[in-house]
Tab-separated table of C-alpha atoms in Angstrom:
chain	number	residue	atom	x	y	z
S	125	UNK	CA	8.331	10.094	8.924
S	126	UNK	CA	5.441	10.896	11.600
S	127	UNK	CA	7.817	13.145	14.103
S	128	UNK	CA	5.634	15.930	14.024
S	129	UNK	CA	2.765	14.123	14.789
S	130	UNK	CA	4.532	12.221	17.599
S	131	UNK	CA	5.793	15.448	19.333
S	132	UNK	CA	2.296	17.375	19.004
S	133	UNK	CA	-0.568	14.648	19.555
S	134	UNK	CA	-0.628	12.327	22.169
S	135	UNK	CA	-2.968	9.930	20.415
S	136	UNK	CA	-0.283	9.506	17.786
S	137	UNK	CA	2.453	8.919	20.326
S	138	UNK	CA	0.491	6.244	21.930
S	139	UNK	CA	0.446	4.462	18.415
S	140	UNK	CA	4.080	4.867	17.859
S	141	UNK	CA	4.933	3.674	21.364
S	142	UNK	CA	2.541	0.755	20.927
S	143	UNK	CA	4.248	-0.382	17.553
S	144	UNK	CA	7.582	-0.267	19.230
S	145	UNK	CA	6.374	-2.516	22.066
S	146	UNK	CA	4.580	-4.859	19.710
S	147	UNK	CA	7.508	-5.341	17.403
S	148	UNK	CA	10.376	-5.365	19.969
S	149	UNK	CA	12.146	-2.794	18.220
S	150	UNK	CA	12.662	0.930	17.944
S	151	UNK	CA	10.248	1.454	14.836
S	152	UNK	CA	9.492	5.110	15.861
S	153	UNK	CA	13.243	5.824	16.167
S	154	UNK	CA	13.853	4.349	12.813
S	155	UNK	CA	10.798	6.506	11.474
S	156	UNK	CA	12.168	9.764	12.956
S	157	UNK	CA	15.798	9.338	12.629
S	158	UNK	CA	16.678	6.455	10.383
S	159	UNK	CA	19.363	5.983	9.105
S	160	UNK	CA	17.540	5.976	5.568
S	161	UNK	CA	18.936	2.483	4.513
S	162	UNK	CA	17.237	0.939	7.728
S	163	UNK	CA	14.050	2.457	7.119
S	164	UNK	CA	14.088	1.328	3.605
S	165	UNK	CA	14.319	-2.310	4.334
S	166	UNK	CA	10.824	-3.519	3.557
S	167	UNK	CA	10.553	-5.304	7.184
S	168	UNK	CA	10.678	-1.995	8.569
S	169	UNK	CA	9.140	0.370	5.951
S	170	UNK	CA	5.810	-1.694	5.951
S	171	UNK	CA	5.056	-1.537	9.466
S	172	UNK	CA	6.499	2.384	9.618
S	173	UNK	CA	4.083	3.581	6.874
S	174	UNK	CA	1.247	1.789	8.420
S	175	UNK	CA	1.736	3.011	11.737
S	176	UNK	CA	2.223	6.762	10.546
S	177	UNK	CA	-0.996	6.185	8.297
S	178	UNK	CA	-2.930	5.133	11.288
S	179	UNK	CA	-1.822	7.948	13.611
S	180	UNK	CA	-2.707	10.392	11.228
S	181	UNK	CA	-6.411	8.511	10.936
S	182	UNK	CA	-6.522	8.560	14.752
S	183	UNK	CA	-5.374	12.201	15.010
S	184	UNK	CA	-7.902	13.254	12.018
S	185	UNK	CA	-10.707	11.593	13.600
S	186	UNK	CA	-10.209	12.444	17.204
S	187	UNK	CA	-10.250	15.992	15.922
S	188	UNK	CA	-13.222	15.685	13.701
S	189	UNK	CA	-15.455	12.552	14.937
S	190	UNK	CA	-17.929	12.975	11.760
S	191	UNK	CA	-15.048	12.869	9.572
S	192	UNK	CA	-15.352	9.394	8.778
S	193	UNK	CA	-19.141	8.899	9.265
S	194	UNK	CA	-20.259	5.986	7.105
S	195	UNK	CA	-17.733	6.084	4.199
S	196	UNK	CA	-18.755	4.349	1.245
S	197	UNK	CA	-15.433	2.286	0.748
S	198	UNK	CA	-12.042	2.278	1.878
S	199	UNK	CA	-8.877	1.258	-0.014
S	200	UNK	CA	-5.261	1.014	0.360
S	201	UNK	CA	-2.266	0.539	-2.318
S	202	UNK	CA	-0.331	-2.952	-1.209
S	203	UNK	CA	0.773	-2.525	2.471
S	204	UNK	CA	-1.855	0.030	2.397
S	205	UNK	CA	-4.421	-2.510	2.392
S	206	UNK	CA	-3.724	-3.510	5.974
S	207	UNK	CA	-4.559	0.092	7.362
S	208	UNK	CA	-7.469	0.165	5.225
S	209	UNK	CA	-8.658	-2.990	6.966
S	210	UNK	CA	-8.130	-1.150	10.330
S	211	UNK	CA	-10.328	1.751	9.192
S	212	UNK	CA	-12.986	-0.656	8.326
S	213	UNK	CA	-13.082	-2.467	11.707
S	214	UNK	CA	-11.865	-5.547	10.277
S	215	UNK	CA	-8.402	-5.730	11.751
S	216	UNK	CA	-6.804	-4.629	15.003
S	217	UNK	CA	-3.914	-2.042	15.128
S	218	UNK	CA	-1.969	-4.558	17.088
S	219	UNK	CA	-2.657	-7.305	14.478
S	220	UNK	CA	-1.944	-5.214	11.501
S	221	UNK	CA	1.463	-4.082	12.490
S	222	UNK	CA	2.350	-7.792	13.261
S	223	UNK	CA	1.338	-9.021	10.014
S	224	UNK	CA	3.046	-6.403	8.053
S	225	UNK	CA	6.072	-6.846	10.132
S	226	UNK	CA	5.882	-10.658	9.215
S	227	UNK	CA	4.788	-9.704	5.480
S	228	UNK	CA	8.043	-7.524	5.199
S	229	UNK	CA	10.214	-10.253	6.499
S	230	UNK	CA	9.008	-12.756	4.215
S	231	UNK	CA	9.383	-10.556	1.133
S	232	UNK	CA	12.704	-9.676	2.176
S	233	UNK	CA	13.491	-13.258	2.291
S	234	UNK	CA	11.729	-14.014	-0.966
S	235	UNK	CA	13.776	-11.231	-2.717
S	236	UNK	CA	16.891	-12.786	-1.500
S	237	UNK	CA	16.287	-16.279	-2.640
S	238	UNK	CA	14.583	-15.300	-5.656
S	239	UNK	CA	16.551	-11.635	-6.565
S	240	UNK	CA	14.529	-9.583	-8.724
S	241	UNK	CA	13.960	-5.884	-9.222
S	242	UNK	CA	11.145	-3.495	-10.582
S	243	UNK	CA	10.701	-0.643	-13.125
S	244	UNK	CA	8.319	2.021	-13.663
S	245	UNK	CA	7.084	2.297	-17.325
S	246	UNK	CA	5.190	5.523	-18.270
S	247	UNK	CA	3.413	6.050	-21.640
S	248	UNK	CA	2.321	2.368	-22.573
S	249	UNK	CA	-1.024	0.823	-21.820
S	250	UNK	CA	-1.720	-2.461	-20.270
S	251	UNK	CA	-1.999	-4.455	-23.264
S	252	UNK	CA	1.385	-3.259	-24.619
S	253	UNK	CA	3.107	-3.837	-21.540
S	254	UNK	CA	1.800	-7.369	-21.157
S	255	UNK	CA	3.591	-7.882	-24.593
S	256	UNK	CA	6.765	-6.357	-23.509
S	257	UNK	CA	6.545	-8.724	-20.667
S	258	UNK	CA	5.888	-11.740	-22.443
S	259	UNK	CA	8.984	-10.931	-24.824
S	260	UNK	CA	11.163	-10.320	-21.853
S	261	UNK	CA	10.023	-12.926	-19.101
S	262	UNK	CA	9.355	-9.797	-16.906
S	263	UNK	CA	5.566	-9.181	-15.220
S	264	UNK	CA	3.185	-6.856	-14.485
S	265	UNK	CA	3.569	-5.833	-10.725
S	266	UNK	CA	1.187	-2.829	-10.257
S	267	UNK	CA	-1.005	-0.728	-12.546
S	268	UNK	CA	-1.078	2.395	-10.847
S	269	UNK	CA	-2.928	4.503	-13.512
S	270	UNK	CA	-3.390	4.570	-17.270
S	271	UNK	CA	0.031	4.744	-18.708
S	272	UNK	CA	1.699	4.240	-15.365
S	273	UNK	CA	2.557	0.735	-14.887
S	274	UNK	CA	5.275	-1.011	-12.663
S	275	UNK	CA	6.873	-3.958	-14.143
S	276	UNK	CA	9.198	-6.658	-12.133
S	277	UNK	CA	11.024	-9.948	-12.426
S	278	UNK	CA	14.588	-10.987	-12.472
S	279	UNK	CA	16.918	-8.407	-13.054
S	280	UNK	CA	18.015	-9.588	-16.442
S	281	UNK	CA	14.101	-9.678	-17.874
S	282	UNK	CA	13.575	-6.390	-16.501
S	283	UNK	CA	16.611	-4.720	-18.414
S	284	UNK	CA	15.363	-6.518	-21.581
S	285	UNK	CA	11.785	-5.309	-20.868
S	286	UNK	CA	12.941	-1.487	-20.332
S	287	UNK	CA	14.651	-1.958	-23.593
S	288	UNK	CA	11.445	-3.461	-25.291
S	289	UNK	CA	9.199	-0.714	-23.758
S	290	UNK	CA	11.518	2.138	-25.225
S	291	UNK	CA	11.516	0.686	-28.428
S	292	UNK	CA	7.483	0.531	-28.232
S	293	UNK	CA	7.275	4.311	-27.511
S	294	UNK	CA	7.369	4.402	-23.807
S	295	UNK	CA	7.808	8.202	-22.760
S	296	UNK	CA	9.912	7.090	-19.801
S	297	UNK	CA	11.216	4.061	-17.917
S	298	UNK	CA	12.564	4.518	-14.492
S	299	UNK	CA	14.421	1.466	-12.751
S	300	UNK	CA	13.325	1.334	-9.184
S	301	UNK	CA	15.894	0.790	-6.048
S	302	UNK	CA	13.800	-2.102	-4.435
S	303	UNK	CA	14.929	-5.132	-2.601
S	304	UNK	CA	13.014	-7.521	-4.735
S	305	UNK	CA	10.086	-8.068	-7.706
S	306	UNK	CA	7.198	-7.450	-5.297
S	307	UNK	CA	3.730	-8.431	-6.091
S	308	UNK	CA	4.967	-10.751	-8.908
S	309	UNK	CA	5.516	-14.604	-8.956
S	310	UNK	CA	9.171	-14.270	-7.433
S	311	UNK	CA	7.085	-13.378	-4.111
S	312	UNK	CA	5.144	-16.703	-4.292
S	313	UNK	CA	7.260	-18.007	-1.149
S	314	UNK	CA	6.426	-15.049	0.666
S	315	UNK	CA	2.665	-15.196	-0.137
S	316	UNK	CA	2.725	-18.913	1.168
S	317	UNK	CA	4.387	-17.722	4.250
S	318	UNK	CA	1.691	-15.291	4.726
S	319	UNK	CA	-1.133	-18.139	4.951
S	320	UNK	CA	-0.670	-19.011	8.511
S	321	UNK	CA	-0.107	-15.717	10.125
S	322	UNK	CA	-3.479	-14.362	8.210
S	323	UNK	CA	-5.391	-17.515	9.122
S	324	UNK	CA	-4.587	-17.519	12.711
S	325	UNK	CA	-5.179	-13.745	13.048
S	326	UNK	CA	-8.556	-12.623	14.357
S	327	UNK	CA	-10.486	-10.528	11.825
S	328	UNK	CA	-13.990	-9.143	12.313
S	329	UNK	CA	-17.066	-8.309	10.192
S	330	UNK	CA	-16.152	-5.064	8.111
S	331	UNK	CA	-18.169	-2.292	8.833
S	332	UNK	CA	-17.084	-0.358	5.518
S	333	UNK	CA	-16.330	-2.501	2.310
S	334	UNK	CA	-12.830	-2.795	1.309
S	335	UNK	CA	-11.820	-2.412	-2.372
S	336	UNK	CA	-9.288	-5.361	-2.809
S	337	UNK	CA	-5.976	-4.964	-4.815
S	338	UNK	CA	-5.995	-8.009	-6.725
S	339	UNK	CA	-9.513	-7.679	-8.054
S	340	UNK	CA	-10.629	-3.830	-7.864
S	341	UNK	CA	-14.208	-5.322	-6.436
S	342	UNK	CA	-15.561	-4.517	-3.149
S	343	UNK	CA	-15.080	-7.158	-0.736
S	344	UNK	CA	-16.987	-7.436	2.885
S	345	UNK	CA	-16.633	-10.937	4.198
S	346	UNK	CA	-13.593	-12.274	6.440
S	347	UNK	CA	-12.827	-15.280	4.260
S	348	UNK	CA	-12.411	-13.155	1.327
S	349	UNK	CA	-10.391	-10.794	2.956
S	350	UNK	CA	-7.724	-13.726	4.165
S	351	UNK	CA	-7.562	-14.934	0.714
S	352	UNK	CA	-6.831	-11.182	-0.412
S	353	UNK	CA	-3.840	-10.531	1.984
S	354	UNK	CA	-2.230	-13.817	0.909
S	355	UNK	CA	-2.633	-13.306	-3.058
S	356	UNK	CA	-1.955	-9.820	-2.840
S	357	UNK	CA	1.807	-10.439	-2.130
S	358	UNK	CA	2.520	-12.156	-5.486
S	359	UNK	CA	-0.171	-10.872	-7.563
S	360	UNK	CA	-0.409	-7.483	-9.520
S	361	UNK	CA	-2.118	-4.385	-7.472
S	362	UNK	CA	-5.061	-3.067	-9.721
S	363	UNK	CA	-4.894	0.337	-8.394
S	364	UNK	CA	-6.187	2.037	-11.832
S	365	UNK	CA	-9.153	-0.305	-11.695
S	366	UNK	CA	-9.690	0.433	-7.982
S	367	UNK	CA	-10.043	4.287	-8.808
S	368	UNK	CA	-12.318	3.323	-12.071
S	369	UNK	CA	-14.713	1.151	-9.706
S	370	UNK	CA	-14.620	3.992	-7.083
S	371	UNK	CA	-15.801	6.418	-9.768
S	372	UNK	CA	-18.333	4.142	-11.165
S	373	UNK	CA	-19.853	3.802	-7.785
S	374	UNK	CA	-20.179	7.446	-7.555
S	375	UNK	CA	-17.525	8.389	-4.956
S	376	UNK	CA	-16.358	11.823	-5.327
S	377	UNK	CA	-14.452	12.718	-2.215
S	378	UNK	CA	-11.467	10.694	-1.114
S	379	UNK	CA	-9.258	11.237	1.782
S	380	UNK	CA	-5.761	10.270	1.688
S	381	UNK	CA	-3.958	9.362	5.044
S	382	UNK	CA	-0.097	8.324	4.873
S	383	UNK	CA	3.078	10.042	4.557
S	384	UNK	CA	2.801	10.993	0.793
S	385	UNK	CA	0.309	12.132	-1.611
S	386	UNK	CA	0.883	9.857	-4.392
S	387	UNK	CA	-2.430	8.167	-4.660
S	388	UNK	CA	-4.324	11.397	-4.289
S	389	UNK	CA	-2.355	12.644	-7.612
S	390	UNK	CA	-3.450	9.630	-9.280
S	391	UNK	CA	-7.155	9.777	-8.076
S	392	UNK	CA	-7.333	13.475	-9.383
S	393	UNK	CA	-5.850	12.854	-12.590
S	394	UNK	CA	-8.111	9.736	-13.225
S	395	UNK	CA	-11.611	11.063	-11.653
S	396	UNK	CA	-10.796	15.094	-12.739
S	397	UNK	CA	-14.065	16.261	-11.026
S	398	UNK	CA	-13.273	14.392	-7.612
S	399	UNK	CA	-12.300	16.104	-4.442
S	400	UNK	CA	-9.130	14.730	-3.097
S	401	UNK	CA	-7.732	15.707	0.568
S	402	UNK	CA	-4.388	14.777	1.780
S	403	UNK	CA	-3.592	14.198	5.475
S	404	UNK	CA	-0.053	13.585	5.578
S	405	UNK	CA	1.452	15.764	8.442
S	406	UNK	CA	0.485	17.306	11.687
S	407	UNK	CA	-0.390	20.473	9.775
S	408	UNK	CA	-2.954	18.705	7.727
S	409	UNK	CA	-4.860	16.467	10.118
S	410	UNK	CA	-7.709	19.630	10.674
S	411	UNK	CA	-10.022	18.275	7.993
S	412	UNK	CA	-13.426	19.677	7.319
S	413	UNK	CA	-15.581	18.190	4.890
C-alpha cells in the first residue's frame, strides 16, 4: 500500500518517512512489505491508511494546485475523518498520525477486554436491522448505504443477529475478520481513552466544513470536532446519511483520496448523476476537473 507513490514522488516519500519518525516504528515497511497480519493490526492499519490517503492528496494537489480550490465540504469514513480534518486545515499531519496510532491501540485493547466481532448485512433497511439488533443483543455499527449495514457486538449476539437477519430476508450476511466490535458500545473504553489525547492536541479553525460521522451534519468549530473524534469511536458511522446530506447541499463532484474505491462506489450508487473521481495510486494522481 503506497509503495508506488513512495518510489515516484518525493512529497509522498517525505510523508511516509515522517510517519515512521513520529511513531518510532517502520510503518512504511509495514505498508509496503507487510506481513499482512501485521498491517491488519488496527494500531497499524489506521495510521497506514491515513498516511497513504494524505500522500495521495499531497501529490495530487502538488500536481494540480487548483484541485481543491474552495471545496464545499470534506468527509471521511471512520478513521478517514482524521485525513479529512487535515484536508480542512484543522489538524496537522503529525498530530493526525499520532492520534490514529493511539486510537488504534485503544481500540485493539478494547477488543481484547470486551471481545466482539462485526458482520455486514445486505438487503435489510435500518429499521429492520434495528429490530434484529434488539432481538439479538447486537448493535448497528455503520450504515454505509441503503441496504448495506454493518452490525457488531459480542460474538454470540452477532451470530444470532445473522440468523435473524436471514430469517427476515437479508440477501447476504458476511462475517468480518476484525479484532473488535468497532463503533459499538464495546469500544466505550477506547472512546474514554481518546478524551485526553484529543483535548491536548492543537486544532485550528476549519477552512472547510467537515461532515461528521456521528451526525451526518456539517461541523466547523473546534469544540464540536473534539467531541466528534471521541464519540465516533463508539457510535455508528452514518455514511449513508452523509452522502444524502451532501447531495441535498448540491454537491455533485466527489474526489476520494485513499487506497481503495469503496466510498466512490457507494456515492455513485446513491447519487447517480454525481461525478466520482478516485485517487488511489500513483497512476491516478493526475486529476483535472
